[in-house]
PDB file of C-alpha atoms in Angstrom:
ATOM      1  CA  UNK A   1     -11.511  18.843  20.842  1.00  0.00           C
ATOM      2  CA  UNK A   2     -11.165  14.938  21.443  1.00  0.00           C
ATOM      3  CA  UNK A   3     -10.187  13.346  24.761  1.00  0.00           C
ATOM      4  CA  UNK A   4      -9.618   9.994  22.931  1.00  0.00           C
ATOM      5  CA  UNK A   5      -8.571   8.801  19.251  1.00  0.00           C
ATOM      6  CA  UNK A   6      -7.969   5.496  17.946  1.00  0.00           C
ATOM      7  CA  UNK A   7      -7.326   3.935  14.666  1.00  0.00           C
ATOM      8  CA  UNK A   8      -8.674   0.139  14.323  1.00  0.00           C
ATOM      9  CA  UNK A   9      -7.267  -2.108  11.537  1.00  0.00           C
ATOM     10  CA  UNK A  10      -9.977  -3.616   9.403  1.00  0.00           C
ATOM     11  CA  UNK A  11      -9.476  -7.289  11.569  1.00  0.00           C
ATOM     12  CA  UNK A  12     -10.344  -5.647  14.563  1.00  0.00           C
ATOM     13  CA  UNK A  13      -6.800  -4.181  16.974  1.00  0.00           C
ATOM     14  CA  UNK A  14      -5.952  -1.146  17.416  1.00  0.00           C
ATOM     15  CA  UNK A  15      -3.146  -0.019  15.222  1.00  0.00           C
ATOM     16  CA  UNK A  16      -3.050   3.861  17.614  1.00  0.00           C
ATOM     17  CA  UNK A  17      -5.076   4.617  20.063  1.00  0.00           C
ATOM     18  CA  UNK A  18      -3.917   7.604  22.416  1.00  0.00           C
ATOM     19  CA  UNK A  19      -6.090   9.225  25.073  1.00  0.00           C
ATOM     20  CA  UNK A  20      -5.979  12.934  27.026  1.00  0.00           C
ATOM     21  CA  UNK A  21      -3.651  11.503  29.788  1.00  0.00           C
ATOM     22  CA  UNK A  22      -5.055  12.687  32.850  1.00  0.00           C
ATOM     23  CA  UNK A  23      -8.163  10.369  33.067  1.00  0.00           C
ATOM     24  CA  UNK A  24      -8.352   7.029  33.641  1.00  0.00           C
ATOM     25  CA  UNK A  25      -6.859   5.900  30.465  1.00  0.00           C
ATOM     26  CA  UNK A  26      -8.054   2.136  30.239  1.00  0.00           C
ATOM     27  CA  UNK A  27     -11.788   3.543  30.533  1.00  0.00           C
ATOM     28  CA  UNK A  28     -11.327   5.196  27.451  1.00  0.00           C
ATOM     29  CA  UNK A  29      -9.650   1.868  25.666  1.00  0.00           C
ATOM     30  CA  UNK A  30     -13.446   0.050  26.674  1.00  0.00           C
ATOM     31  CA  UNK A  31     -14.854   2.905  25.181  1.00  0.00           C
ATOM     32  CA  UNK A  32     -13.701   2.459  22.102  1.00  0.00           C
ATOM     33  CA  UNK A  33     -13.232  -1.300  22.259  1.00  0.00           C
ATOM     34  CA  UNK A  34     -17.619  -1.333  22.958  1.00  0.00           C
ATOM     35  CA  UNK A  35     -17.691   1.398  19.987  1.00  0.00           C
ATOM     36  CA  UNK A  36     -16.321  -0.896  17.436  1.00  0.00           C
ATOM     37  CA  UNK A  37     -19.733  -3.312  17.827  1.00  0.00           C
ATOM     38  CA  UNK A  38     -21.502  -0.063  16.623  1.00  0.00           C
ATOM     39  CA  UNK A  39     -19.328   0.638  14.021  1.00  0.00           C
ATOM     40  CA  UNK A  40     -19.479  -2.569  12.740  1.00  0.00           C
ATOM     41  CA  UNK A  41     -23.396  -2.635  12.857  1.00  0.00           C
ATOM     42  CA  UNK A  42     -23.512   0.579  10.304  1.00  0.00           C
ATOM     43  CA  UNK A  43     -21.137  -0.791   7.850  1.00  0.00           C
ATOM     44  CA  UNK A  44     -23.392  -3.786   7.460  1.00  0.00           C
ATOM     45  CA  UNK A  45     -27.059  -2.406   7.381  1.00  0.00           C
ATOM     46  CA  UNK A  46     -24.980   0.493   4.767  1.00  0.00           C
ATOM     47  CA  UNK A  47     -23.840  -2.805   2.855  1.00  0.00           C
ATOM     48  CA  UNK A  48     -27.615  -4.241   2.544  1.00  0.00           C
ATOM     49  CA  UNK A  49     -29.500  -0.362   1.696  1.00  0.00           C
ATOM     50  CA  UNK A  50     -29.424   0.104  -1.646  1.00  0.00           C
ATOM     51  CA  UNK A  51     -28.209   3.645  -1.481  1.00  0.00           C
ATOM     52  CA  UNK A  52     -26.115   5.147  -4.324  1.00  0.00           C
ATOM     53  CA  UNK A  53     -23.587   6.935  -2.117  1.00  0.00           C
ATOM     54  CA  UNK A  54     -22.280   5.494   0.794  1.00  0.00           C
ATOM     55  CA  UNK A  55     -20.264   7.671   3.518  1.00  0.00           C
ATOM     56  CA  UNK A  56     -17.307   7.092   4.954  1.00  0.00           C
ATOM     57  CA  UNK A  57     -18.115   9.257   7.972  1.00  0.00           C
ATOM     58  CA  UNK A  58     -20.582   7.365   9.809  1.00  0.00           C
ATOM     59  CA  UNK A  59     -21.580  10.040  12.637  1.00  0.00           C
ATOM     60  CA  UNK A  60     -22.295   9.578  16.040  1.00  0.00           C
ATOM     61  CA  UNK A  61     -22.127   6.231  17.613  1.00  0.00           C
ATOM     62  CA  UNK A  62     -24.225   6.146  20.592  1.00  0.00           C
ATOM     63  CA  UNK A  63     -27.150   8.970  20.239  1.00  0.00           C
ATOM     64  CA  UNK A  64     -28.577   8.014  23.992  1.00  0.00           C
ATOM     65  CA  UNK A  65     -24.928   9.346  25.864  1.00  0.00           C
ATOM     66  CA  UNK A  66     -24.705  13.302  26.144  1.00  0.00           C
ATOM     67  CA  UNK A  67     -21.560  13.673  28.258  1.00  0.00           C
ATOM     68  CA  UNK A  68     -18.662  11.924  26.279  1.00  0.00           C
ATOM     69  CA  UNK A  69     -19.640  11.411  22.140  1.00  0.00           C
ATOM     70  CA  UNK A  70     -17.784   8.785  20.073  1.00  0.00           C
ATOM     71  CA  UNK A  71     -17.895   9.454  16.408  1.00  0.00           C
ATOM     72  CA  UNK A  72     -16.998   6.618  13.823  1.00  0.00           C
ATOM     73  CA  UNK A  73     -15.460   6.572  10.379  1.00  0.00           C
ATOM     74  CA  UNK A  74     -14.543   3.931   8.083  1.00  0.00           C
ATOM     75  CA  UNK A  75     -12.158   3.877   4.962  1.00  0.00           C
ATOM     76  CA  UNK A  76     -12.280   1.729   1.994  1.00  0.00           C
ATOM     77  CA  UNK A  77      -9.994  -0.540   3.629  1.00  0.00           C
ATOM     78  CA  UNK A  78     -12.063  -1.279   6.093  1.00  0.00           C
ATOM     79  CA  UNK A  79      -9.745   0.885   8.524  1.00  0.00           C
ATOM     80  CA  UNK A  80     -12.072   2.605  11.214  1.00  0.00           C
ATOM     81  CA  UNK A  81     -11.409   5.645  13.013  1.00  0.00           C
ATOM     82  CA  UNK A  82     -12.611   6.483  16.577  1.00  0.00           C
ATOM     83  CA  UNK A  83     -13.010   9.333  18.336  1.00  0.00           C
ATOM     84  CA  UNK A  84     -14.605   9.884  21.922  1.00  0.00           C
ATOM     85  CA  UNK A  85     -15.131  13.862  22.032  1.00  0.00           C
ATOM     86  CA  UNK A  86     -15.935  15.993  25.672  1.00  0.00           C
ATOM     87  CA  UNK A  87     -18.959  17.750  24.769  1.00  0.00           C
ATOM     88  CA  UNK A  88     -19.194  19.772  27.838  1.00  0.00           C
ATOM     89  CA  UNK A  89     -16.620  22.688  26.884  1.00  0.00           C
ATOM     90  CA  UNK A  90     -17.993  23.739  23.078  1.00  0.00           C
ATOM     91  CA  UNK A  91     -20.886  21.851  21.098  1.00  0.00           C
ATOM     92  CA  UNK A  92     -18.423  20.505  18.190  1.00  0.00           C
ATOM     93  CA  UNK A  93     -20.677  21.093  14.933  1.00  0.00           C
ATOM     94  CA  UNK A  94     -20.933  17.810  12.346  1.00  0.00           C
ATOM     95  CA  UNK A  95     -18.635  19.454  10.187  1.00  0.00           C
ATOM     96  CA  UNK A  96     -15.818  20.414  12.328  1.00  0.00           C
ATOM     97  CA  UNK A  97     -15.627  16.645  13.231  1.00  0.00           C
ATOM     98  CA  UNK A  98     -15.839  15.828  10.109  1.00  0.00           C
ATOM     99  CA  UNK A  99     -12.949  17.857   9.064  1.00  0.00           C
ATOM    100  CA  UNK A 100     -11.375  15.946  12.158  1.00  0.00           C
ATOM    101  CA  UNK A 101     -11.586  12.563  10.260  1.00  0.00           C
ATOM    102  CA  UNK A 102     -10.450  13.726   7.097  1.00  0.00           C
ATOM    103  CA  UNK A 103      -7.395  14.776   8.089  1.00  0.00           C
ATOM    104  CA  UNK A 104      -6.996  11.946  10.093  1.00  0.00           C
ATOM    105  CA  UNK A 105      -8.126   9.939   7.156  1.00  0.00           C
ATOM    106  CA  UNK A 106      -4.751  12.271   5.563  1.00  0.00           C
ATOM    107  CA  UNK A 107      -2.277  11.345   8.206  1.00  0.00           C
ATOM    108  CA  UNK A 108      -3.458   7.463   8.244  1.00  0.00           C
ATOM    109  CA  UNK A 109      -2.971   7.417   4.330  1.00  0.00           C
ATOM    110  CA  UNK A 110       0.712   8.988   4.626  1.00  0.00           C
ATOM    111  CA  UNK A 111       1.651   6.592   6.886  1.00  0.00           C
ATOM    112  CA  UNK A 112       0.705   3.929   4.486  1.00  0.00           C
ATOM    113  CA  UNK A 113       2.762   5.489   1.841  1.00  0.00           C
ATOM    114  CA  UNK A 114       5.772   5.534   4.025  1.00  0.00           C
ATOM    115  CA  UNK A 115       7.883   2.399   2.597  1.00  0.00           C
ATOM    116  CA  UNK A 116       9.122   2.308   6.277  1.00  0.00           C
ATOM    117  CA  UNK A 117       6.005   1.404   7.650  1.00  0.00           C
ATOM    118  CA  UNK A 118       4.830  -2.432   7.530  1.00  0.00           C
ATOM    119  CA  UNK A 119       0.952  -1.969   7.228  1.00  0.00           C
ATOM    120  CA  UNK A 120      -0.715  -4.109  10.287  1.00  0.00           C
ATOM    121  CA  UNK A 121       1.808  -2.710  12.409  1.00  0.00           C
ATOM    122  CA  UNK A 122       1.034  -0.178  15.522  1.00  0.00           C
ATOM    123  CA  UNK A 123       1.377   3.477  13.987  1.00  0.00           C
ATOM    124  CA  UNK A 124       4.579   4.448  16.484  1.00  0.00           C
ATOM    125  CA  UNK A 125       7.081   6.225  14.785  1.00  0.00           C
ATOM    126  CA  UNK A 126       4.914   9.013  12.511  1.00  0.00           C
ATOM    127  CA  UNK A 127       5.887  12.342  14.374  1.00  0.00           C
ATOM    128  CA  UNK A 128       3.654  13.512  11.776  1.00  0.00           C
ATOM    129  CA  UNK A 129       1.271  11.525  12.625  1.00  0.00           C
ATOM    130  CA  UNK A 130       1.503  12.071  16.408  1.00  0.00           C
ATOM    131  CA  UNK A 131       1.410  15.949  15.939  1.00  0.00           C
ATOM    132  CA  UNK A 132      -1.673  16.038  13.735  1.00  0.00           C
ATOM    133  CA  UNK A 133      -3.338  14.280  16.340  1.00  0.00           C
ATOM    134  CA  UNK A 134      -1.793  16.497  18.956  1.00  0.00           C
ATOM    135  CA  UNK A 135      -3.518  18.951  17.545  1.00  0.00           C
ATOM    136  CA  UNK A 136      -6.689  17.508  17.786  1.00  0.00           C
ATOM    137  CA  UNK A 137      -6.297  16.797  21.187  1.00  0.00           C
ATOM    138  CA  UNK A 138      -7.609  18.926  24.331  1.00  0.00           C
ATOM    139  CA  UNK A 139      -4.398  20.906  25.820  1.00  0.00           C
ATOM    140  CA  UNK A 140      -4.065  19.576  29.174  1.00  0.00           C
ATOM    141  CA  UNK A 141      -1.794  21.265  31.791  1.00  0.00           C
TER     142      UNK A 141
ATOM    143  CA  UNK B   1      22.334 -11.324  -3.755  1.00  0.00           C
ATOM    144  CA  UNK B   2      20.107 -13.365  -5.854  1.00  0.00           C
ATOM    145  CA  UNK B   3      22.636 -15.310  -8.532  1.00  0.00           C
ATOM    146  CA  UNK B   4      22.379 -15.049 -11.884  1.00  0.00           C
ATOM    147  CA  UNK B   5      20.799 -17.987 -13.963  1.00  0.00           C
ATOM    148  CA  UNK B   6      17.050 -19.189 -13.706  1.00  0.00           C
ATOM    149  CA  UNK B   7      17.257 -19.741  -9.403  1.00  0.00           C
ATOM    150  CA  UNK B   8      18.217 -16.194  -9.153  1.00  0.00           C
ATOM    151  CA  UNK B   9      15.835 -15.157 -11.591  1.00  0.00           C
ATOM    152  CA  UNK B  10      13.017 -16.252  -9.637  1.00  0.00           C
ATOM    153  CA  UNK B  11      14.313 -14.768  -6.339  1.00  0.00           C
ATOM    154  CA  UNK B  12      14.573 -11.785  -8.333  1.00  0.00           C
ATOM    155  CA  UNK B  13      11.259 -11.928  -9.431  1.00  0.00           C
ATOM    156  CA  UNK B  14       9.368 -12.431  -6.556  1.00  0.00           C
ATOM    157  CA  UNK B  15      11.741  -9.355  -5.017  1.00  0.00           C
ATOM    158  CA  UNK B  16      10.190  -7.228  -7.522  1.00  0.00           C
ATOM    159  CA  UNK B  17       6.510  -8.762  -7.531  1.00  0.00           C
ATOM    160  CA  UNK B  18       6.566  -7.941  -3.543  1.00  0.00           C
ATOM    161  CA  UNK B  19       7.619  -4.304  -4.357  1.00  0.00           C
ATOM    162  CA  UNK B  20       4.609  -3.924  -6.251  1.00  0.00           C
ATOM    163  CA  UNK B  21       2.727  -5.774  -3.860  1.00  0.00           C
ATOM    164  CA  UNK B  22       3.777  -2.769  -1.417  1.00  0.00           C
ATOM    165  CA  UNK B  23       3.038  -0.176  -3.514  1.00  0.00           C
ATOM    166  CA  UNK B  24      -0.178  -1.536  -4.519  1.00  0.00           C
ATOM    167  CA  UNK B  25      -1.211  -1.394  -0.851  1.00  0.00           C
ATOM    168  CA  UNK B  26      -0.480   1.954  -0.207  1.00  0.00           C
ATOM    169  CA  UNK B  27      -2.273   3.098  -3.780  1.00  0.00           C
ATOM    170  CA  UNK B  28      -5.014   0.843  -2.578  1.00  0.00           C
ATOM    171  CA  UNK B  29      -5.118   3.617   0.531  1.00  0.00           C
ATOM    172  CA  UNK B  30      -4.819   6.459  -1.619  1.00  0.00           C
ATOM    173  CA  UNK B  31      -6.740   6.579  -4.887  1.00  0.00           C
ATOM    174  CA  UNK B  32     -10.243   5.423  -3.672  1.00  0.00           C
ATOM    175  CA  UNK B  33     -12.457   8.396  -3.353  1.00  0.00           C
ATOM    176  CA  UNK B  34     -14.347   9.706  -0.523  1.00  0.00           C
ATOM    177  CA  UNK B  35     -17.057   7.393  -0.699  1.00  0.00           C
ATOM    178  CA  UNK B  36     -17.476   3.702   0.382  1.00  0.00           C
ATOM    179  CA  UNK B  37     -18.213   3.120  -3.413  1.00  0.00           C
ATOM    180  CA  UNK B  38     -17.012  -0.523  -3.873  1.00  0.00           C
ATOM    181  CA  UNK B  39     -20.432  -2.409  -3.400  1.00  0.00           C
ATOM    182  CA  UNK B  40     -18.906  -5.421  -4.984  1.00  0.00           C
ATOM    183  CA  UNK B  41     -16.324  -7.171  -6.492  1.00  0.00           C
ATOM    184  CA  UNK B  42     -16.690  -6.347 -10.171  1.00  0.00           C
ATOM    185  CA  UNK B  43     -16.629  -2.477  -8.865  1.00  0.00           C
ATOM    186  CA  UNK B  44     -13.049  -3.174  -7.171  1.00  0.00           C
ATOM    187  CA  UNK B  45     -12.047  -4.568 -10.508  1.00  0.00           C
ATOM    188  CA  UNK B  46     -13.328  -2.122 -12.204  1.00  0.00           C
ATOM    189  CA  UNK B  47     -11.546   0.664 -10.039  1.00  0.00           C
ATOM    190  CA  UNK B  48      -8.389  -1.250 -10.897  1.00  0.00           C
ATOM    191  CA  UNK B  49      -8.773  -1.018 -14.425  1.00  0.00           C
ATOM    192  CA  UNK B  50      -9.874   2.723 -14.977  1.00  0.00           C
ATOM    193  CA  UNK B  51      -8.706   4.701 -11.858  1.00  0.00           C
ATOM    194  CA  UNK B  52      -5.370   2.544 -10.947  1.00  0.00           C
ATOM    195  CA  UNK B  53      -4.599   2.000 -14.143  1.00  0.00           C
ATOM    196  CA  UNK B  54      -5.089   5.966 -15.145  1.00  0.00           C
ATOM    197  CA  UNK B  55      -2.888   6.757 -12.231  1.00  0.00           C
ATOM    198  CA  UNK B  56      -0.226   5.201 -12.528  1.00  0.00           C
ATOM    199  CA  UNK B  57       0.084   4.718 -16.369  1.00  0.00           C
ATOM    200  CA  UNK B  58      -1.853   7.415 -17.610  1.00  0.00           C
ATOM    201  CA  UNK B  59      -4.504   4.952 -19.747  1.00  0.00           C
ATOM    202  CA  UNK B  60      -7.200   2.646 -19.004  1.00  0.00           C
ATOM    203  CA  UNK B  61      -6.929  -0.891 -19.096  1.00  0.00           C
ATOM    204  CA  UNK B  62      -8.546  -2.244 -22.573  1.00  0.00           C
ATOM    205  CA  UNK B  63     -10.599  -4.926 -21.540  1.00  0.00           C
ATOM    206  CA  UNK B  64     -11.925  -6.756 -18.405  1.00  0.00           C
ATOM    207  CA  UNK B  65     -13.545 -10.304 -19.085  1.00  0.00           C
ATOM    208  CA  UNK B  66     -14.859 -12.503 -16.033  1.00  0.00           C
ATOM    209  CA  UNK B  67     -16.180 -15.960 -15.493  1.00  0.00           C
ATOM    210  CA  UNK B  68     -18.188 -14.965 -12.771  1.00  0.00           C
ATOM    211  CA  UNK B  69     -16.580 -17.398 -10.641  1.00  0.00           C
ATOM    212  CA  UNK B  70     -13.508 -15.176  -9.314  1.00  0.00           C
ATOM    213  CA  UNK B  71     -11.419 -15.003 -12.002  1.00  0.00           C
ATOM    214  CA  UNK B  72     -10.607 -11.997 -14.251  1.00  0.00           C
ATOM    215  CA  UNK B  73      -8.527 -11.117 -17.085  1.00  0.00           C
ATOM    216  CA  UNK B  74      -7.695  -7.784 -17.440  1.00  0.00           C
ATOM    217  CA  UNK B  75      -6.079  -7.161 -21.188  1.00  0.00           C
ATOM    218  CA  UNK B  76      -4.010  -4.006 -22.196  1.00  0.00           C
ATOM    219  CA  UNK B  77      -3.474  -4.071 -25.784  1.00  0.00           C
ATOM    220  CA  UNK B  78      -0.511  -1.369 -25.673  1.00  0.00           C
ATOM    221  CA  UNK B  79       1.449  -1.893 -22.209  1.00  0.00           C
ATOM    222  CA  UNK B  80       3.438   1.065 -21.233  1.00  0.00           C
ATOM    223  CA  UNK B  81       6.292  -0.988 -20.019  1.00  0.00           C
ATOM    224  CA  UNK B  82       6.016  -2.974 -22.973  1.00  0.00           C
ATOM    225  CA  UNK B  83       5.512  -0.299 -25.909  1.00  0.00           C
ATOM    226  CA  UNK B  84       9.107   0.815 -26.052  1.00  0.00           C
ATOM    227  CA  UNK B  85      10.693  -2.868 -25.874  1.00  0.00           C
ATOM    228  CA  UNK B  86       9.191  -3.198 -29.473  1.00  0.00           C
ATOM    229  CA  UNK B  87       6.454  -4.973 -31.158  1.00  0.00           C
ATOM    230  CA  UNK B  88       5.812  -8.560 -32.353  1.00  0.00           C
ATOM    231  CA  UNK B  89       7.444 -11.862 -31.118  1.00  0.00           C
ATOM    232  CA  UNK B  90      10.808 -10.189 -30.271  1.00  0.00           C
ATOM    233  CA  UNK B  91      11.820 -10.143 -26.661  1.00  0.00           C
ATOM    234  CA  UNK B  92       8.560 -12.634 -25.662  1.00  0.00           C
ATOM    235  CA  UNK B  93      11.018 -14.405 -23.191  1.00  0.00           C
ATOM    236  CA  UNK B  94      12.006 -10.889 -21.545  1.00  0.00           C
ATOM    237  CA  UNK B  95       8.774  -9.557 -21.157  1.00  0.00           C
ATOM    238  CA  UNK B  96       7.770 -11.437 -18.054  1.00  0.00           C
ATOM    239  CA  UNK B  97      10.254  -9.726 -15.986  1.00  0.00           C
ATOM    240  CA  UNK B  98       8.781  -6.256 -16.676  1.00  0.00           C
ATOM    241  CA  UNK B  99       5.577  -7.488 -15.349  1.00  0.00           C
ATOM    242  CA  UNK B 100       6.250  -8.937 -12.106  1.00  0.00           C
ATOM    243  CA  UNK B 101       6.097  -5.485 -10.374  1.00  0.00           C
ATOM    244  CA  UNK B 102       2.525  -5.213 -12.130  1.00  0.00           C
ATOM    245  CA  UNK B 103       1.584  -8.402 -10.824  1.00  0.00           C
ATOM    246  CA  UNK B 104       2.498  -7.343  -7.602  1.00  0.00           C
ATOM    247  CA  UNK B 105       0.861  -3.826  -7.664  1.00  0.00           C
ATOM    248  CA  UNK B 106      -2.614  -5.123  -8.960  1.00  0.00           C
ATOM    249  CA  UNK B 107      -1.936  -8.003  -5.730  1.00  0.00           C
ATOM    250  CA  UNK B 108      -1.499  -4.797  -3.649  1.00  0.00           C
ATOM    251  CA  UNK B 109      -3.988  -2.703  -4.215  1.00  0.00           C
ATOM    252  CA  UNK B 110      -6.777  -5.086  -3.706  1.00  0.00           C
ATOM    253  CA  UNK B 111      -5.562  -6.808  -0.600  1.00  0.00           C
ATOM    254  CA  UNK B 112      -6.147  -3.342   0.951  1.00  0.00           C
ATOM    255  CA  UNK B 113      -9.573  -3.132  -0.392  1.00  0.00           C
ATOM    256  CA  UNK B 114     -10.290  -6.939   1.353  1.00  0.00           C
ATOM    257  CA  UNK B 115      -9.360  -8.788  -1.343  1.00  0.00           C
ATOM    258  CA  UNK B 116      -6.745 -11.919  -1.226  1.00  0.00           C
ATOM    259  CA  UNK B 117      -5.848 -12.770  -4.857  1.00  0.00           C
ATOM    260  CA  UNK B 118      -3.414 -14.306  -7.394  1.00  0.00           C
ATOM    261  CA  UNK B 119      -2.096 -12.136 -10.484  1.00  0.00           C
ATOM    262  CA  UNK B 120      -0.267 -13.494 -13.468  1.00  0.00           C
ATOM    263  CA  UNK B 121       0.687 -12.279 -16.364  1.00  0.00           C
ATOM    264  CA  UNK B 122       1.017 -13.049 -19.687  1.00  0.00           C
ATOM    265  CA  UNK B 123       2.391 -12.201 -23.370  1.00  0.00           C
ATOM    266  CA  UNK B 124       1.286 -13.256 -26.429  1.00  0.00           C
ATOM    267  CA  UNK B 125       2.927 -10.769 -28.303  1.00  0.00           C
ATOM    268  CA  UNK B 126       4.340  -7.381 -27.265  1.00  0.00           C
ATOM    269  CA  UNK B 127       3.268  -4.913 -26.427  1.00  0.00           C
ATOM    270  CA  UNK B 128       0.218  -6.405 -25.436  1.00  0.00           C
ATOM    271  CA  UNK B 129      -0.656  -8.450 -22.565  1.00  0.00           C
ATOM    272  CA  UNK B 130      -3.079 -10.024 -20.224  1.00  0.00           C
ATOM    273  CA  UNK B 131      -2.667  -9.736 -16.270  1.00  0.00           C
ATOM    274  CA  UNK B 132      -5.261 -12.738 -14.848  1.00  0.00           C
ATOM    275  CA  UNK B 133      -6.096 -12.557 -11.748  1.00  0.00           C
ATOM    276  CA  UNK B 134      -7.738 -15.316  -9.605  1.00  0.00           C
ATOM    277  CA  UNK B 135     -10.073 -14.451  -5.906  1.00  0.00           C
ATOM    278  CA  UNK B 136      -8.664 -16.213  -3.563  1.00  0.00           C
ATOM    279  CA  UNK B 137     -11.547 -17.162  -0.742  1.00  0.00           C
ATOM    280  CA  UNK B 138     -10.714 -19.356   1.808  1.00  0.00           C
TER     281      UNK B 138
END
């Protein structure tokens, strides 16, 4: 379950960003905001290996922190995905997070398709949106 | 409204090549596959003329040509838009207006994959046509 998910647009700000809101929410914010320096590091050493297939899931972020995990994904649009995960209730398994990011991935690309929504804009009126992540969240209280 | 007569023409066009400019960015979200498979720009362009193209009108685009130096001309020898109008020099004046919303969709679509351009289209004789489109890097 995440504590923390945000979606960055491709120059950088944070287009939704929400946070379980018991903790100090603004640490969470830097946690991401430090994240994105990582993120951007994989897309460009993916850019110069001359693999075949390139992933949009890039996996963890920081390998040396065991307490609070941030995972990264990146679209074709160069929209990123962040999510800081508490790994001291249940040891999440690769592929349960990644099934996390693809239906964010899901969500993020409805929103675009809504004619309503003006993309560059902060992702604030998608109830469907802010239930799917909802349900990714940890239930608090 | 946008009047009638050539200043509300062009109003009217760009209304409808902005349409397609919004659609195009929300295909440009939704076709690409799950893999970060555009290495470069030919591959965008390419993606434009076989899976965009397939999507939304059910064919492939006939030709892409390239100076190598950002610009591109796509060619579809049998427009959908166009077919029906008829064939030859007939309508040749009309035609443009059924492409702005093209324009605007191929605009679309690869400003969400990172890529500024300028489309334009144009008939020689229906129903085929050329859509050129220009990289625009600052």
């Amino acid at each position: 379950m995440a504590v923390c998910v945000a979606v960055i647009a491709k120059e950088n700000y944070p287009l939704y960003i929400r946070s379980v809101p018991t903790e100090n929410e603004l640490k969470f914010h830097y946690m991401v905001h430090t994240s994105l320096d990582v993120v951007d590091e994989k897309i460009s050493a993916m850019g110069k290996a001359l693999v075949d297939q390139r992933e949009l899931y890039l996996g963890l972020l920081y390998p040396t922190e065991d307490y609070k995990k941030r995972y990264g994904y990146v679209t074709n649009s160069k929209v990123k995905f962040v999510m800081v995960v508490d790994s001291s209730n249940t040891a999440l398994r690769d592929n349960e997070i990644r099934s996390m990011f693809r239906k964010l991935h899901n969500s993020y690309t409805d929103v675009m398709c809504n004619p309503f929504y003006n993309p560059g804009d902060r992702i604030q009126s998608s109830r469907a949106f802010d239930s799917m992540v909802t349900s990714m969240m940890i239930q608090v209280c | 409204m946008p009047q009638p007569g050539p200043p509300g023409q062009k109003t009217s066009l760009l209304v409808l090549e902005g349409m397609g400019f919004r659609v195009g960015q929300a295909l440009g979200e939704r076709l690409p596959r799950e893999m970060l498979a555009f290495r470069e720009e030919l591959d965008v362009l390419k993606f434009l003329c076989k899976d965009l193209w397939g999507a939304v009108f059910q064919k492939q685009m006939d030709s892409l040509r390239t100076n190598h130096q950002g610009t591109y001309v796509l060619q579809d020898s049998s427009f959908p838009l166009l077919v029906r109008m008829g064939s030859g020099l007939q309508y040749l004046e009309e035609a443009p207006k059924f492409l702005a919303f093209t324009c605007g969709l191929l605009r679309g679509t690869l400003s969400t994959l990172g890529i500024k351009s300028l489309v334009t289209a144009s008939v020689a004789a229906l129903p085929a046509c050329k859509f050129q489109v220009v990289i625009q890097r600052s």
